[in-house]
PDB file of C-alpha atoms in Angstrom:
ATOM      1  CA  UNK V   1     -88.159  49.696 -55.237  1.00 51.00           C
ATOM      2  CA  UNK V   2     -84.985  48.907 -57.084  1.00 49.00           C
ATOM      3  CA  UNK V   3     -83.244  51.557 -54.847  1.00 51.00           C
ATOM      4  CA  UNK V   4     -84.713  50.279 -51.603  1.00 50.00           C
ATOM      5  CA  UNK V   5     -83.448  46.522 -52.720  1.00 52.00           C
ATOM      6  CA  UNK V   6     -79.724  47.606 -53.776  1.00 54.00           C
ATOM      7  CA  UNK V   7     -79.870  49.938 -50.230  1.00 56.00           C
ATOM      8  CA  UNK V   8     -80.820  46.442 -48.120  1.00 52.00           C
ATOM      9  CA  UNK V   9     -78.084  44.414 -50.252  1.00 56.00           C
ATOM     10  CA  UNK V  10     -75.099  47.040 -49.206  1.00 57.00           C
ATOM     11  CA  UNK V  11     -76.184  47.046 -45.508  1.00 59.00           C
ATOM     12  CA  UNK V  12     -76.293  42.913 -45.695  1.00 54.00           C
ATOM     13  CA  UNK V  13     -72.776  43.228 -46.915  1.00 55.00           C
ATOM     14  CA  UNK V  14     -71.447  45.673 -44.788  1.00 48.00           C
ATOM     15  CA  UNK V  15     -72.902  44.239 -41.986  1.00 46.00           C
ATOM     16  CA  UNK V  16     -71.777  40.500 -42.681  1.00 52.00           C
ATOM     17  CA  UNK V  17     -68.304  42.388 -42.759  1.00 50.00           C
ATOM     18  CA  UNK V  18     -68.405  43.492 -39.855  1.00 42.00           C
ATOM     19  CA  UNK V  19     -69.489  40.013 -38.764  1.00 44.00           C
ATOM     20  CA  UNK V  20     -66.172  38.485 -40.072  1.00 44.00           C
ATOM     21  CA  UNK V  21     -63.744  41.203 -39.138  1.00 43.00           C
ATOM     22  CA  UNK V  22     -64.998  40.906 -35.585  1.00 40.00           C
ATOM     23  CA  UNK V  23     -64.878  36.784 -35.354  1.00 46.00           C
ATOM     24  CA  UNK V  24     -61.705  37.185 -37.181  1.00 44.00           C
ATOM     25  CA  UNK V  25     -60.313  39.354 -34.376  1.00 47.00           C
ATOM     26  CA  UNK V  26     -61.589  37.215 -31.816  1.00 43.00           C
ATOM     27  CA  UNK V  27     -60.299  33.915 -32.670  1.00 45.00           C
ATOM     28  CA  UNK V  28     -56.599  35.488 -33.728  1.00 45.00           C
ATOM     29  CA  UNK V  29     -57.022  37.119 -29.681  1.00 43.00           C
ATOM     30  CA  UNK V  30     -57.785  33.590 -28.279  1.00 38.00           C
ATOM     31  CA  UNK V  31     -55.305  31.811 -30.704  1.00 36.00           C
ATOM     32  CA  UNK V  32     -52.743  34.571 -29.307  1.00 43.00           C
ATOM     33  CA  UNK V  33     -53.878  33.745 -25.438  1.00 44.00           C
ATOM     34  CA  UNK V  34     -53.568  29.905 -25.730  1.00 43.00           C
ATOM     35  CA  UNK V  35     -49.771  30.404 -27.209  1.00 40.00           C
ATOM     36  CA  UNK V  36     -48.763  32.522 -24.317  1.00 43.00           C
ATOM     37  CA  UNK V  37     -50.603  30.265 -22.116  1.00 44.00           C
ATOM     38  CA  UNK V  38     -48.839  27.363 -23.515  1.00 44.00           C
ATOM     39  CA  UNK V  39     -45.438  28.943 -23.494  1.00 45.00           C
ATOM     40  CA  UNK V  40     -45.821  30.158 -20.068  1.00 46.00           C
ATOM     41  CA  UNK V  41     -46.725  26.779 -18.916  1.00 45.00           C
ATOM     42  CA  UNK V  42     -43.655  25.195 -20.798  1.00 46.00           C
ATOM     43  CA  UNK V  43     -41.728  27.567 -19.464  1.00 46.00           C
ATOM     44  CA  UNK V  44     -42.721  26.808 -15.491  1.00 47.00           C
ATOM     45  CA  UNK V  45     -42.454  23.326 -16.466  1.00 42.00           C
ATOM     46  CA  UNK V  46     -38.922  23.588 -17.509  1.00 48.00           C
ATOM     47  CA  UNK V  47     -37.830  26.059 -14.480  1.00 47.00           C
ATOM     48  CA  UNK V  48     -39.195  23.074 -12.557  1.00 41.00           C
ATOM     49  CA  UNK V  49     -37.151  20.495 -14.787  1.00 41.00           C
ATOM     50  CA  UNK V  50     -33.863  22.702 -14.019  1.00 47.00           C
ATOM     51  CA  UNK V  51     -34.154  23.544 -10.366  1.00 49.00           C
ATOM     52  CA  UNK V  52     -34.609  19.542 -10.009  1.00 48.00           C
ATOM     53  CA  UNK V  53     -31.572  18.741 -12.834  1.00 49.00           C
ATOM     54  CA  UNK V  54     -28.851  21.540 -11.342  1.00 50.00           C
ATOM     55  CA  UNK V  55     -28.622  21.608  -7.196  1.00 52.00           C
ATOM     56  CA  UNK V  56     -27.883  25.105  -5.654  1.00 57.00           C
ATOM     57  CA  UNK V  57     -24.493  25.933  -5.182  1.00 59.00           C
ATOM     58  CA  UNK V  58     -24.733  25.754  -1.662  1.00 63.00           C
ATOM     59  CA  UNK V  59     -25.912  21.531  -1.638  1.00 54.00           C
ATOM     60  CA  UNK V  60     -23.226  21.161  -4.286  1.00 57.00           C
ATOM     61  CA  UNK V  61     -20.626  22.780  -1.533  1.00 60.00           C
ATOM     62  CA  UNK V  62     -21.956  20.788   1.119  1.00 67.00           C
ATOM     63  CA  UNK V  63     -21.850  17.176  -0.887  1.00 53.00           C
ATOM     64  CA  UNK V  64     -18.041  18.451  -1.558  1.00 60.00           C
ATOM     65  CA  UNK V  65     -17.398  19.221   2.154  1.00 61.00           C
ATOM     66  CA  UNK V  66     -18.655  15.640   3.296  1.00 60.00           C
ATOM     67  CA  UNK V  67     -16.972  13.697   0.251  1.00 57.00           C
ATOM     68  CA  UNK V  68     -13.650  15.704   1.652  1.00 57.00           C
ATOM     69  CA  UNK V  69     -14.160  15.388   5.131  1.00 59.00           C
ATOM     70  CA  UNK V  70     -14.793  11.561   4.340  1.00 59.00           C
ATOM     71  CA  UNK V  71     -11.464  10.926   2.453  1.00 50.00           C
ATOM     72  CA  UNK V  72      -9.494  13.059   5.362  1.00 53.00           C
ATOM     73  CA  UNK V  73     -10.714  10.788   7.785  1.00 53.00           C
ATOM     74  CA  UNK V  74     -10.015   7.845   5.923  1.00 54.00           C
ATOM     75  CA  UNK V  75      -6.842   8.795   4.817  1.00 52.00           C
ATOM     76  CA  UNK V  76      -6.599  10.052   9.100  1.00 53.00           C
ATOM     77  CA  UNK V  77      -7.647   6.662  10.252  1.00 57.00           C
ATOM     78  CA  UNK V  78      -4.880   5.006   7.440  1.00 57.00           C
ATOM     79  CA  UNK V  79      -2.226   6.793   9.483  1.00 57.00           C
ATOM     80  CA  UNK V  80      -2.940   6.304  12.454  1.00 54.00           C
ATOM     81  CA  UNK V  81      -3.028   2.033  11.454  1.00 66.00           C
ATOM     82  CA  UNK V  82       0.250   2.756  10.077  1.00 72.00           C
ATOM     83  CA  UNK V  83       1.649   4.739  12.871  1.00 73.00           C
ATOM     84  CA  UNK V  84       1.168   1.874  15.940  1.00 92.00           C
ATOM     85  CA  UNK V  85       2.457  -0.248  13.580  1.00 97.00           C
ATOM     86  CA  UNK V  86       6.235  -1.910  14.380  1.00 98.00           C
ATOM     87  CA  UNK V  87       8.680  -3.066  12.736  1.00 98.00           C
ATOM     88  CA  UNK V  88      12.366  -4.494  13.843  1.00 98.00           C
ATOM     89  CA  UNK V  89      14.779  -5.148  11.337  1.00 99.00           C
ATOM     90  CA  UNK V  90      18.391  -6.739  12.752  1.00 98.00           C
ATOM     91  CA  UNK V  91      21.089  -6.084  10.410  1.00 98.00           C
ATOM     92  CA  UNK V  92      22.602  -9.680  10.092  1.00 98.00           C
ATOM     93  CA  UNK V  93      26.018 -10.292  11.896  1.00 98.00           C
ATOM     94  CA  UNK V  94      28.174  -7.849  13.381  1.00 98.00           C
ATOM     95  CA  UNK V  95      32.344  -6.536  13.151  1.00 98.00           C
ATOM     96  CA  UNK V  96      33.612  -9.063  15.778  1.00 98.00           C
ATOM     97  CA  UNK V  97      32.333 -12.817  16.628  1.00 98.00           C
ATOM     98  CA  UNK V  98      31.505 -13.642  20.106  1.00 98.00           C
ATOM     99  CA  UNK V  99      31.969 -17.414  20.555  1.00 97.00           C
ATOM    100  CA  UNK V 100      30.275 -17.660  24.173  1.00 98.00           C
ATOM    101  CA  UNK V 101      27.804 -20.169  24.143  1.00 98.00           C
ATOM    102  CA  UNK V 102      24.338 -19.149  24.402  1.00 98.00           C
ATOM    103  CA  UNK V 103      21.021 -21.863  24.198  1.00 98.00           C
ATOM    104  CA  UNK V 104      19.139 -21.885  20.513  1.00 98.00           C
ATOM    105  CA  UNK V 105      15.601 -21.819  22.436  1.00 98.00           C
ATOM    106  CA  UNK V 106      14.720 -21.082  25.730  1.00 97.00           C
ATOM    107  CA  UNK V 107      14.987 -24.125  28.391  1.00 96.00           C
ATOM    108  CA  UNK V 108      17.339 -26.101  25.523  1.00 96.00           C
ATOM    109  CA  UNK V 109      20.342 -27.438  26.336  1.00 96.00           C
ATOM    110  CA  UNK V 110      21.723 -26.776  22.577  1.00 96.00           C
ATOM    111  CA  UNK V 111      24.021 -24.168  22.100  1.00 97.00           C
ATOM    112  CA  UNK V 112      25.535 -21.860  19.406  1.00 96.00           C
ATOM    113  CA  UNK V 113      27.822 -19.370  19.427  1.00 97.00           C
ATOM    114  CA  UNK V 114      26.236 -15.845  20.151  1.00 98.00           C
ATOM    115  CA  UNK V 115      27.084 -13.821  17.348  1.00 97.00           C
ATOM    116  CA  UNK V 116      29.507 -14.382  13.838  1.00 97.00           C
ATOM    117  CA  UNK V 117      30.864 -12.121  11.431  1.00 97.00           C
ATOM    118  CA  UNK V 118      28.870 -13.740   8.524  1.00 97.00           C
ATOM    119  CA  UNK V 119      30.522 -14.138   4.829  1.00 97.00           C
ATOM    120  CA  UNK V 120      32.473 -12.213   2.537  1.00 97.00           C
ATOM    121  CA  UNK V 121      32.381 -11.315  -0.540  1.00 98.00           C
ATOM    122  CA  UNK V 122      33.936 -13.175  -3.410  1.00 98.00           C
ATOM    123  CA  UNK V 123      34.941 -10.338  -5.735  1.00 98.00           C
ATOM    124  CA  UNK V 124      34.456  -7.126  -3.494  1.00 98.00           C
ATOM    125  CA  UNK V 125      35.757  -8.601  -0.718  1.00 98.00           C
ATOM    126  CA  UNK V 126      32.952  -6.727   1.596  1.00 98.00           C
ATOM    127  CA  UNK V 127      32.033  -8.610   4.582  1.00 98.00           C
ATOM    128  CA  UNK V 128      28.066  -9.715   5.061  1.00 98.00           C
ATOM    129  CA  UNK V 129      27.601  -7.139   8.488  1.00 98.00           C
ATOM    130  CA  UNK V 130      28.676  -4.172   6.008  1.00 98.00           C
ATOM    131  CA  UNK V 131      26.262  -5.290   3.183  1.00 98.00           C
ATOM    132  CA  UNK V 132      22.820  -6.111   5.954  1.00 98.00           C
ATOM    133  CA  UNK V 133      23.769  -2.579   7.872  1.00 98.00           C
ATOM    134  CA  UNK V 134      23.424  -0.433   4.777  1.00 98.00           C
ATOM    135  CA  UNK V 135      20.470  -2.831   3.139  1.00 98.00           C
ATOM    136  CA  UNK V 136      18.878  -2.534   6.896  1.00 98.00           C
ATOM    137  CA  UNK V 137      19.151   1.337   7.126  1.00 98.00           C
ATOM    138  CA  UNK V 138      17.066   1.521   3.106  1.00 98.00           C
ATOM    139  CA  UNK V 139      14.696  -0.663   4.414  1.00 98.00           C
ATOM    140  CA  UNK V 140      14.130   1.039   7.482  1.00 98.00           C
ATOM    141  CA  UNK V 141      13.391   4.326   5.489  1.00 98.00           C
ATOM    142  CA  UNK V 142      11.426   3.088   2.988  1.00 98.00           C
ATOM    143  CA  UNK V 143       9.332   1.683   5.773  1.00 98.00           C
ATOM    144  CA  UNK V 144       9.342   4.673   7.832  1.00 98.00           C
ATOM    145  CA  UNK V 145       7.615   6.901   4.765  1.00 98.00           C
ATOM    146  CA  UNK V 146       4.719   4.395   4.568  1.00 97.00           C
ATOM    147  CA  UNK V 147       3.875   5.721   8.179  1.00 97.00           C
ATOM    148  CA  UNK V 148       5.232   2.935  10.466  1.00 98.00           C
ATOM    149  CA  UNK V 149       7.463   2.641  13.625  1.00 98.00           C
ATOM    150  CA  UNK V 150      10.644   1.008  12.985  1.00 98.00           C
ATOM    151  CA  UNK V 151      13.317  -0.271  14.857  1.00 98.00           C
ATOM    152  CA  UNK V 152      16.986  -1.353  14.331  1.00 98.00           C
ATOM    153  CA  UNK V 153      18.633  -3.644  16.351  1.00 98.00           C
ATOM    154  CA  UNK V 154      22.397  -2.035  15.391  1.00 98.00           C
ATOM    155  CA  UNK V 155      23.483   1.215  14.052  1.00 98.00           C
ATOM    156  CA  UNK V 156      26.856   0.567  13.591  1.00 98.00           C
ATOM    157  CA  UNK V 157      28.966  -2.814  12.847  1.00 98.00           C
ATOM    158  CA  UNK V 158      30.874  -2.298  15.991  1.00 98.00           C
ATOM    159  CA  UNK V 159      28.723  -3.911  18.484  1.00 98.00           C
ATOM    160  CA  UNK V 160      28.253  -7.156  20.643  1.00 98.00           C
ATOM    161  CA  UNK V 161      24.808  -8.368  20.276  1.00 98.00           C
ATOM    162  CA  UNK V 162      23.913 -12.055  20.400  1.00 98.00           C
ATOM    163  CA  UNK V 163      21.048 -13.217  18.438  1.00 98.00           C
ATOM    164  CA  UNK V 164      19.394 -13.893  21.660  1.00 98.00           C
ATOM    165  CA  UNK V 165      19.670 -10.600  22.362  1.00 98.00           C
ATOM    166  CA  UNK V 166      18.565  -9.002  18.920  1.00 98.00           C
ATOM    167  CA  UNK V 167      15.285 -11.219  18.946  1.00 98.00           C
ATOM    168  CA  UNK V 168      14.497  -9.781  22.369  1.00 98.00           C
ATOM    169  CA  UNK V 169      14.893  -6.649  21.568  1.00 98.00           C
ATOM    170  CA  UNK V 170      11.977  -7.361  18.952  1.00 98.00           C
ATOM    171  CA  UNK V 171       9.707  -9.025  21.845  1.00 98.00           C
ATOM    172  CA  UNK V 172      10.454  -5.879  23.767  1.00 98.00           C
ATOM    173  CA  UNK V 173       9.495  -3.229  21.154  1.00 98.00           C
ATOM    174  CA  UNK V 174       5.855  -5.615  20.704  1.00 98.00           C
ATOM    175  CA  UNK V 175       6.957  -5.383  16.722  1.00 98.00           C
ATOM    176  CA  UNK V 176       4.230  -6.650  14.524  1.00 98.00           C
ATOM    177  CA  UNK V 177       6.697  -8.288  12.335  1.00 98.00           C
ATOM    178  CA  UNK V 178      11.034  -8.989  12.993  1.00 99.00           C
ATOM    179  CA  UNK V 179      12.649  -8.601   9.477  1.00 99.00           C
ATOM    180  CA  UNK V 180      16.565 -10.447   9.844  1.00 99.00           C
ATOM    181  CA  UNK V 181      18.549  -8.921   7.351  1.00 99.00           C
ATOM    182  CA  UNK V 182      21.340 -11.429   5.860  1.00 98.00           C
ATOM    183  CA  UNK V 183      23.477 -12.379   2.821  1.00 98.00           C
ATOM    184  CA  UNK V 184      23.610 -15.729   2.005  1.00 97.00           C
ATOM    185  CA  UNK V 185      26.686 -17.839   0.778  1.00 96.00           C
ATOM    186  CA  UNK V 186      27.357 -21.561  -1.288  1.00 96.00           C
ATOM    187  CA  UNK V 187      29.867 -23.409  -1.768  1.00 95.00           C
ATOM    188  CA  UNK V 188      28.845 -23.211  -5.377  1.00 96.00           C
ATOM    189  CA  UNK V 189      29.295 -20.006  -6.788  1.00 97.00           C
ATOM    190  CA  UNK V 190      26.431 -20.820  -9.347  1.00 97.00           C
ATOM    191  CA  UNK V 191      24.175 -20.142  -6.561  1.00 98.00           C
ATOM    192  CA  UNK V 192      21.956 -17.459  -6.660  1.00 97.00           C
ATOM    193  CA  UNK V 193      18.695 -15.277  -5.916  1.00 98.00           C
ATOM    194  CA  UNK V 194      16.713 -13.635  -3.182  1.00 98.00           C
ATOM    195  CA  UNK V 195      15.057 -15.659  -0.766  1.00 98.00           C
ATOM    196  CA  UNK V 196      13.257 -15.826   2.402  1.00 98.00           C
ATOM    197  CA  UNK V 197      13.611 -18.510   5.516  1.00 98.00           C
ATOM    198  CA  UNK V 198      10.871 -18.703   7.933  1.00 98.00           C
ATOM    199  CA  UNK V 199      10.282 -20.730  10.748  1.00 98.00           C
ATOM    200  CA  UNK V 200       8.963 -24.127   9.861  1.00 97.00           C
ATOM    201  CA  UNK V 201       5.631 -25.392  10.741  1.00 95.00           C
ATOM    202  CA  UNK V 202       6.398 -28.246  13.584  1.00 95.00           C
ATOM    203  CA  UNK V 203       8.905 -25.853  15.534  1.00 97.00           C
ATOM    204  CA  UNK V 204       8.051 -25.990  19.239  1.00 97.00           C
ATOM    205  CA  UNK V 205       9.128 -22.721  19.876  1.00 98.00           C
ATOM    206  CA  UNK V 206       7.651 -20.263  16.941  1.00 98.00           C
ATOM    207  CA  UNK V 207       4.122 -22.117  16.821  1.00 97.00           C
ATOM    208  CA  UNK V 208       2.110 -18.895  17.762  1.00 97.00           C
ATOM    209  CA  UNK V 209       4.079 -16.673  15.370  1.00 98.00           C
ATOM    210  CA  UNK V 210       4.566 -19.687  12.207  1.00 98.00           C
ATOM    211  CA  UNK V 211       0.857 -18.031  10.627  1.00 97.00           C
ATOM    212  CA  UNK V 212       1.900 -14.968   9.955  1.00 98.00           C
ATOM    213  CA  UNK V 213       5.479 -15.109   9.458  1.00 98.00           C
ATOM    214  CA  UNK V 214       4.922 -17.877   6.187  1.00 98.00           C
ATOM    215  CA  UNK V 215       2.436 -15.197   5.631  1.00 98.00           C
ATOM    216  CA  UNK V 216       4.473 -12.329   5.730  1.00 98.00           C
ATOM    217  CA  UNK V 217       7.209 -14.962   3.765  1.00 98.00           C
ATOM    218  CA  UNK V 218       5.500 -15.435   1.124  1.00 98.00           C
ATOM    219  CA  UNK V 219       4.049 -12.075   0.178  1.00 98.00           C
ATOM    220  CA  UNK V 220       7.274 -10.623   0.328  1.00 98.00           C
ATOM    221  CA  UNK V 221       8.945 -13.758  -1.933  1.00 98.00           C
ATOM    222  CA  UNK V 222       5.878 -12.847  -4.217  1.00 98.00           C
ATOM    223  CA  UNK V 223       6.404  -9.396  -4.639  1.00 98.00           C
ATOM    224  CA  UNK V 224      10.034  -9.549  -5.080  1.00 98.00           C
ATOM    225  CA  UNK V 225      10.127 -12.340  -7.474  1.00 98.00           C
ATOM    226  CA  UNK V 226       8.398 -10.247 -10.111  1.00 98.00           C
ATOM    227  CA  UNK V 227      11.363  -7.621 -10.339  1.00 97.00           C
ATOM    228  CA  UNK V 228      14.332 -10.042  -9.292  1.00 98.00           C
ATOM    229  CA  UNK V 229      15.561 -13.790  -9.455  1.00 97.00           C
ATOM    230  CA  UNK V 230      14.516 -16.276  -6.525  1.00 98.00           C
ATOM    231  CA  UNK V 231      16.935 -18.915  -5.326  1.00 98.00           C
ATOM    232  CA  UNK V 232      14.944 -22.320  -6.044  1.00 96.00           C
ATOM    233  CA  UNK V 233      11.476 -21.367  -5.170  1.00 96.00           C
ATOM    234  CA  UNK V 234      12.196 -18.408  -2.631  1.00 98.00           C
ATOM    235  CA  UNK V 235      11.551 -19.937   0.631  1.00 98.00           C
ATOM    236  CA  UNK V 236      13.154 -22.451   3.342  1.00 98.00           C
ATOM    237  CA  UNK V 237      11.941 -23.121   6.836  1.00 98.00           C
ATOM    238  CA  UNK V 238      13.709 -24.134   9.474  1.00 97.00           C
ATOM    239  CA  UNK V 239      14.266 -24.512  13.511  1.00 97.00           C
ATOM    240  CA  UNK V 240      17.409 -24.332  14.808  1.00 96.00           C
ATOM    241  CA  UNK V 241      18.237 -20.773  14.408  1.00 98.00           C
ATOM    242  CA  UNK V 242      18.250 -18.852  17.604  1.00 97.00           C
ATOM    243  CA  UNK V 243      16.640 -15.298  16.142  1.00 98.00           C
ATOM    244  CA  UNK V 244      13.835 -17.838  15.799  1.00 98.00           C
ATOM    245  CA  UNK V 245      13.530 -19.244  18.821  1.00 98.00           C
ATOM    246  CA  UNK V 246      13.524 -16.489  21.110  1.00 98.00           C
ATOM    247  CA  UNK V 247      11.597 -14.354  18.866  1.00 98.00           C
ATOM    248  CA  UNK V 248       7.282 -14.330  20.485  1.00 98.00           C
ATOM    249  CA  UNK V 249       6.818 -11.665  17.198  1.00 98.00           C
ATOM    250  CA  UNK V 250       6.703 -13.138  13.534  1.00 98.00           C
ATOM    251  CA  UNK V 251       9.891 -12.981  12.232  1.00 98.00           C
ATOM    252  CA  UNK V 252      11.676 -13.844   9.203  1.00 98.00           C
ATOM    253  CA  UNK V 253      14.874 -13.823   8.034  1.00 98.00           C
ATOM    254  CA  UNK V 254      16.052 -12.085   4.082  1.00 98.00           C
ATOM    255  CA  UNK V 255      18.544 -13.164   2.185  1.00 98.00           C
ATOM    256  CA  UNK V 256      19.160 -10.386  -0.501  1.00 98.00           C
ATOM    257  CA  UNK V 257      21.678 -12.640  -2.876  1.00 98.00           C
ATOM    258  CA  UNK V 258      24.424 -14.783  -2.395  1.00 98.00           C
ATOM    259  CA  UNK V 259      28.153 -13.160  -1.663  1.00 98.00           C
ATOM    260  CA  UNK V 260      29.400 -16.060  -3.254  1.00 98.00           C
ATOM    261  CA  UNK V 261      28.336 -15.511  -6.409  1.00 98.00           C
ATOM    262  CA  UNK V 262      30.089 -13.068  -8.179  1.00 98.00           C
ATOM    263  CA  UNK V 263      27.525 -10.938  -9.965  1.00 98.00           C
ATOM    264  CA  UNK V 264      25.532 -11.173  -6.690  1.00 98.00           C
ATOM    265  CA  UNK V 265      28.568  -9.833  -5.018  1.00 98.00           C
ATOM    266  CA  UNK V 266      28.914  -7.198  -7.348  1.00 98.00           C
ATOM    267  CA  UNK V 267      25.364  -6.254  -7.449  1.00 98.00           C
ATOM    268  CA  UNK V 268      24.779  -6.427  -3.346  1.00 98.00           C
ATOM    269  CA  UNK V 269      27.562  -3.452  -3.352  1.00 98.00           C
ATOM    270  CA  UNK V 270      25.414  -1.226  -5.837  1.00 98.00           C
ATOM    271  CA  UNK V 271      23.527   1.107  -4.610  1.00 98.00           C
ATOM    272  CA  UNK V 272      21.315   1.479  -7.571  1.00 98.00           C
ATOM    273  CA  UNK V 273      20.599  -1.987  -7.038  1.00 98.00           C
ATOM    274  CA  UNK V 274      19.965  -2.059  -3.399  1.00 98.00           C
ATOM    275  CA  UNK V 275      17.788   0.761  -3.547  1.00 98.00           C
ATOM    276  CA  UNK V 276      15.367  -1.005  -5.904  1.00 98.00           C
ATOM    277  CA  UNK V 277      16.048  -4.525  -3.790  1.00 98.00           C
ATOM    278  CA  UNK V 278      14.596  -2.924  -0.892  1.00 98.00           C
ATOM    279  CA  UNK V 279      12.008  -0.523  -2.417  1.00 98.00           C
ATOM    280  CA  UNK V 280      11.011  -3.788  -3.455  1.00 98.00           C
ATOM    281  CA  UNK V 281      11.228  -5.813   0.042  1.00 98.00           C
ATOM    282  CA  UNK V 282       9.205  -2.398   1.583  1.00 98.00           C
ATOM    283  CA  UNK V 283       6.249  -3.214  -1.004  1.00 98.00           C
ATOM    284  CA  UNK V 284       5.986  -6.801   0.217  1.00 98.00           C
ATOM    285  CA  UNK V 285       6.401  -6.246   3.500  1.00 98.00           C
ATOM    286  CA  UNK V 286       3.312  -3.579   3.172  1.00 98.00           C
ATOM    287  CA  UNK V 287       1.252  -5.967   1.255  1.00 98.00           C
ATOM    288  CA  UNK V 288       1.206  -8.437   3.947  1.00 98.00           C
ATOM    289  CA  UNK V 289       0.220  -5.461   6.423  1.00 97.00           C
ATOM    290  CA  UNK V 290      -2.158  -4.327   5.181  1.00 95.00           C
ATOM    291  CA  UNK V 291      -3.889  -7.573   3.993  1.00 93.00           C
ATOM    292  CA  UNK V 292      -3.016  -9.042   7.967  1.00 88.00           C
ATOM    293  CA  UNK V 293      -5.356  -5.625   8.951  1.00 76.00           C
ATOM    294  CA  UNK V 294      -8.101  -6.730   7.601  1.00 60.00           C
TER     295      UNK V 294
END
């Protein structure tokens, strides 16, 4: 009997064992499926995640092609503004007067003389038509890298053009705005700055073009004043000059400094300072064109 017991007692324990080892085996294969399973899952989940975050190369190409074909035709359609565009500018005065008579408006029986030399200057001795030809010929560069047309009314000092005919010659080129180059002059040689004379509000003759050339007047005063002195405030307006009167295109008329004035006088001979004068003048004068776009 005792033999039969301790036989039944090792086969209990053997088999319970057995038992174990094989649960043992079996949970540690199901623990080992539901980590793979899980990690496989986490890792379709975050393929997912990335194919959503990162776009193919090929979208990313294509949303660079439209963003550059966008600015190009921007940029294109900015050009092409720029380029019908017009601008006259009428270097002030000329080498010899012409003392014909010629009306300040059209149908008015006042007169003025057609064309003057202008002033000279008080140190230098340089006469105005020298100093608005070589101001006018900056300007007109400066202008023409921006993009637009532009026009000048003389090339050289040696011409006869009344101011009749210089405004005209504005009208005939359609110019969106007539810049009058000039160099002012006081009896007080205390007197000076840059300013700008436009054609004043109640001025029969420049009523359809008074808008835009204050506008164009005071953008320019504005931009200049922060880089150089103003005379008084900047700006006059008046109606009795004839490059008003015949002008149908805004117009306005600069006067870079004042001959008289000796440091002016000095300074309007410099090219150093004439370049930055009309860099200036070019800003302000593509201000207001590009705000009068709009």
């Amino acid at each position: 009997m005792k033999k039969l017991t301790i036989s039944l007692i090792i086969m209990t324990l053997v088999v319970s064992s057995v038992i174990l080892i094989v649960n043992h085996q079996t949970n540690q294969g199901l623990l080992n499926n539901s980590i793979t399973n899980h990690m496989n899952s986490n890792s379709s989940i975050n393929n997912i995640v990335e194919q959503n975050k990162k776009p193919s190369k090929n979208v990313t190409k294509q949303v660079e092609k439209t963003k550059d074909k966008q600015i190009t035709s921007k940029s294109s359609n900015q050009a092409k503004k720029s380029k019908n565009i017009v601008i006259t500018i009428d270097p002030g005065h000329q080498m010899y007067a012409n003392i014909e008579q010629e009306p300040v408006a059209p149908g008015s029986s006042q007169t003025k003389y057609k064309a003057t030399v202008g002033s000279r200057g008080i140190v230098t001795r340089k006469p105005e038509y020298a100093i608005t030809l070589e101001a006018s010929k900056m300007l007109q560069k400066k202008l023409k890298k921006k993009g637009y047309q532009v026009f000048l009314t003389r090339k050289s000092n040696d011409v006869d053009l009344s101011n009749r005919d210089r405004a005209e010659l504005a009208n005939k080129h359609k110019s969106d705005l007539f810049i009058r180059v000039h160099a002012d002059g006081a009896e007080n040689s205390n007197a000076k700055g840059f300013s700008i004379i436009a054609p004043s509000k109640n001025n029969p003759y420049t009523k359809n073009v008074f808008g835009n050339s204050q506008k164009a007047s005071k953008t320019i005063v504005q931009q200049v004043g922060k880089e150089f002195p103003l005379y008084q405030n900047g700006l006059s307006y008046r109606a009795d000059l004839s490059g008003f009167n015949w002008s149908k295109v805004p117009v306005i008329l600069v006067e870079l400094g004042y001959v008289t004035n000796p440091e002016e006088d000095r300074n309007l001979s410099n090219k150093k300072y004439m370049d930055k004068l009309t860099t200036s003048i070019a800003k302000g004068v593509g201000k207001y064109l590009h705000e009068n776009q709009k």
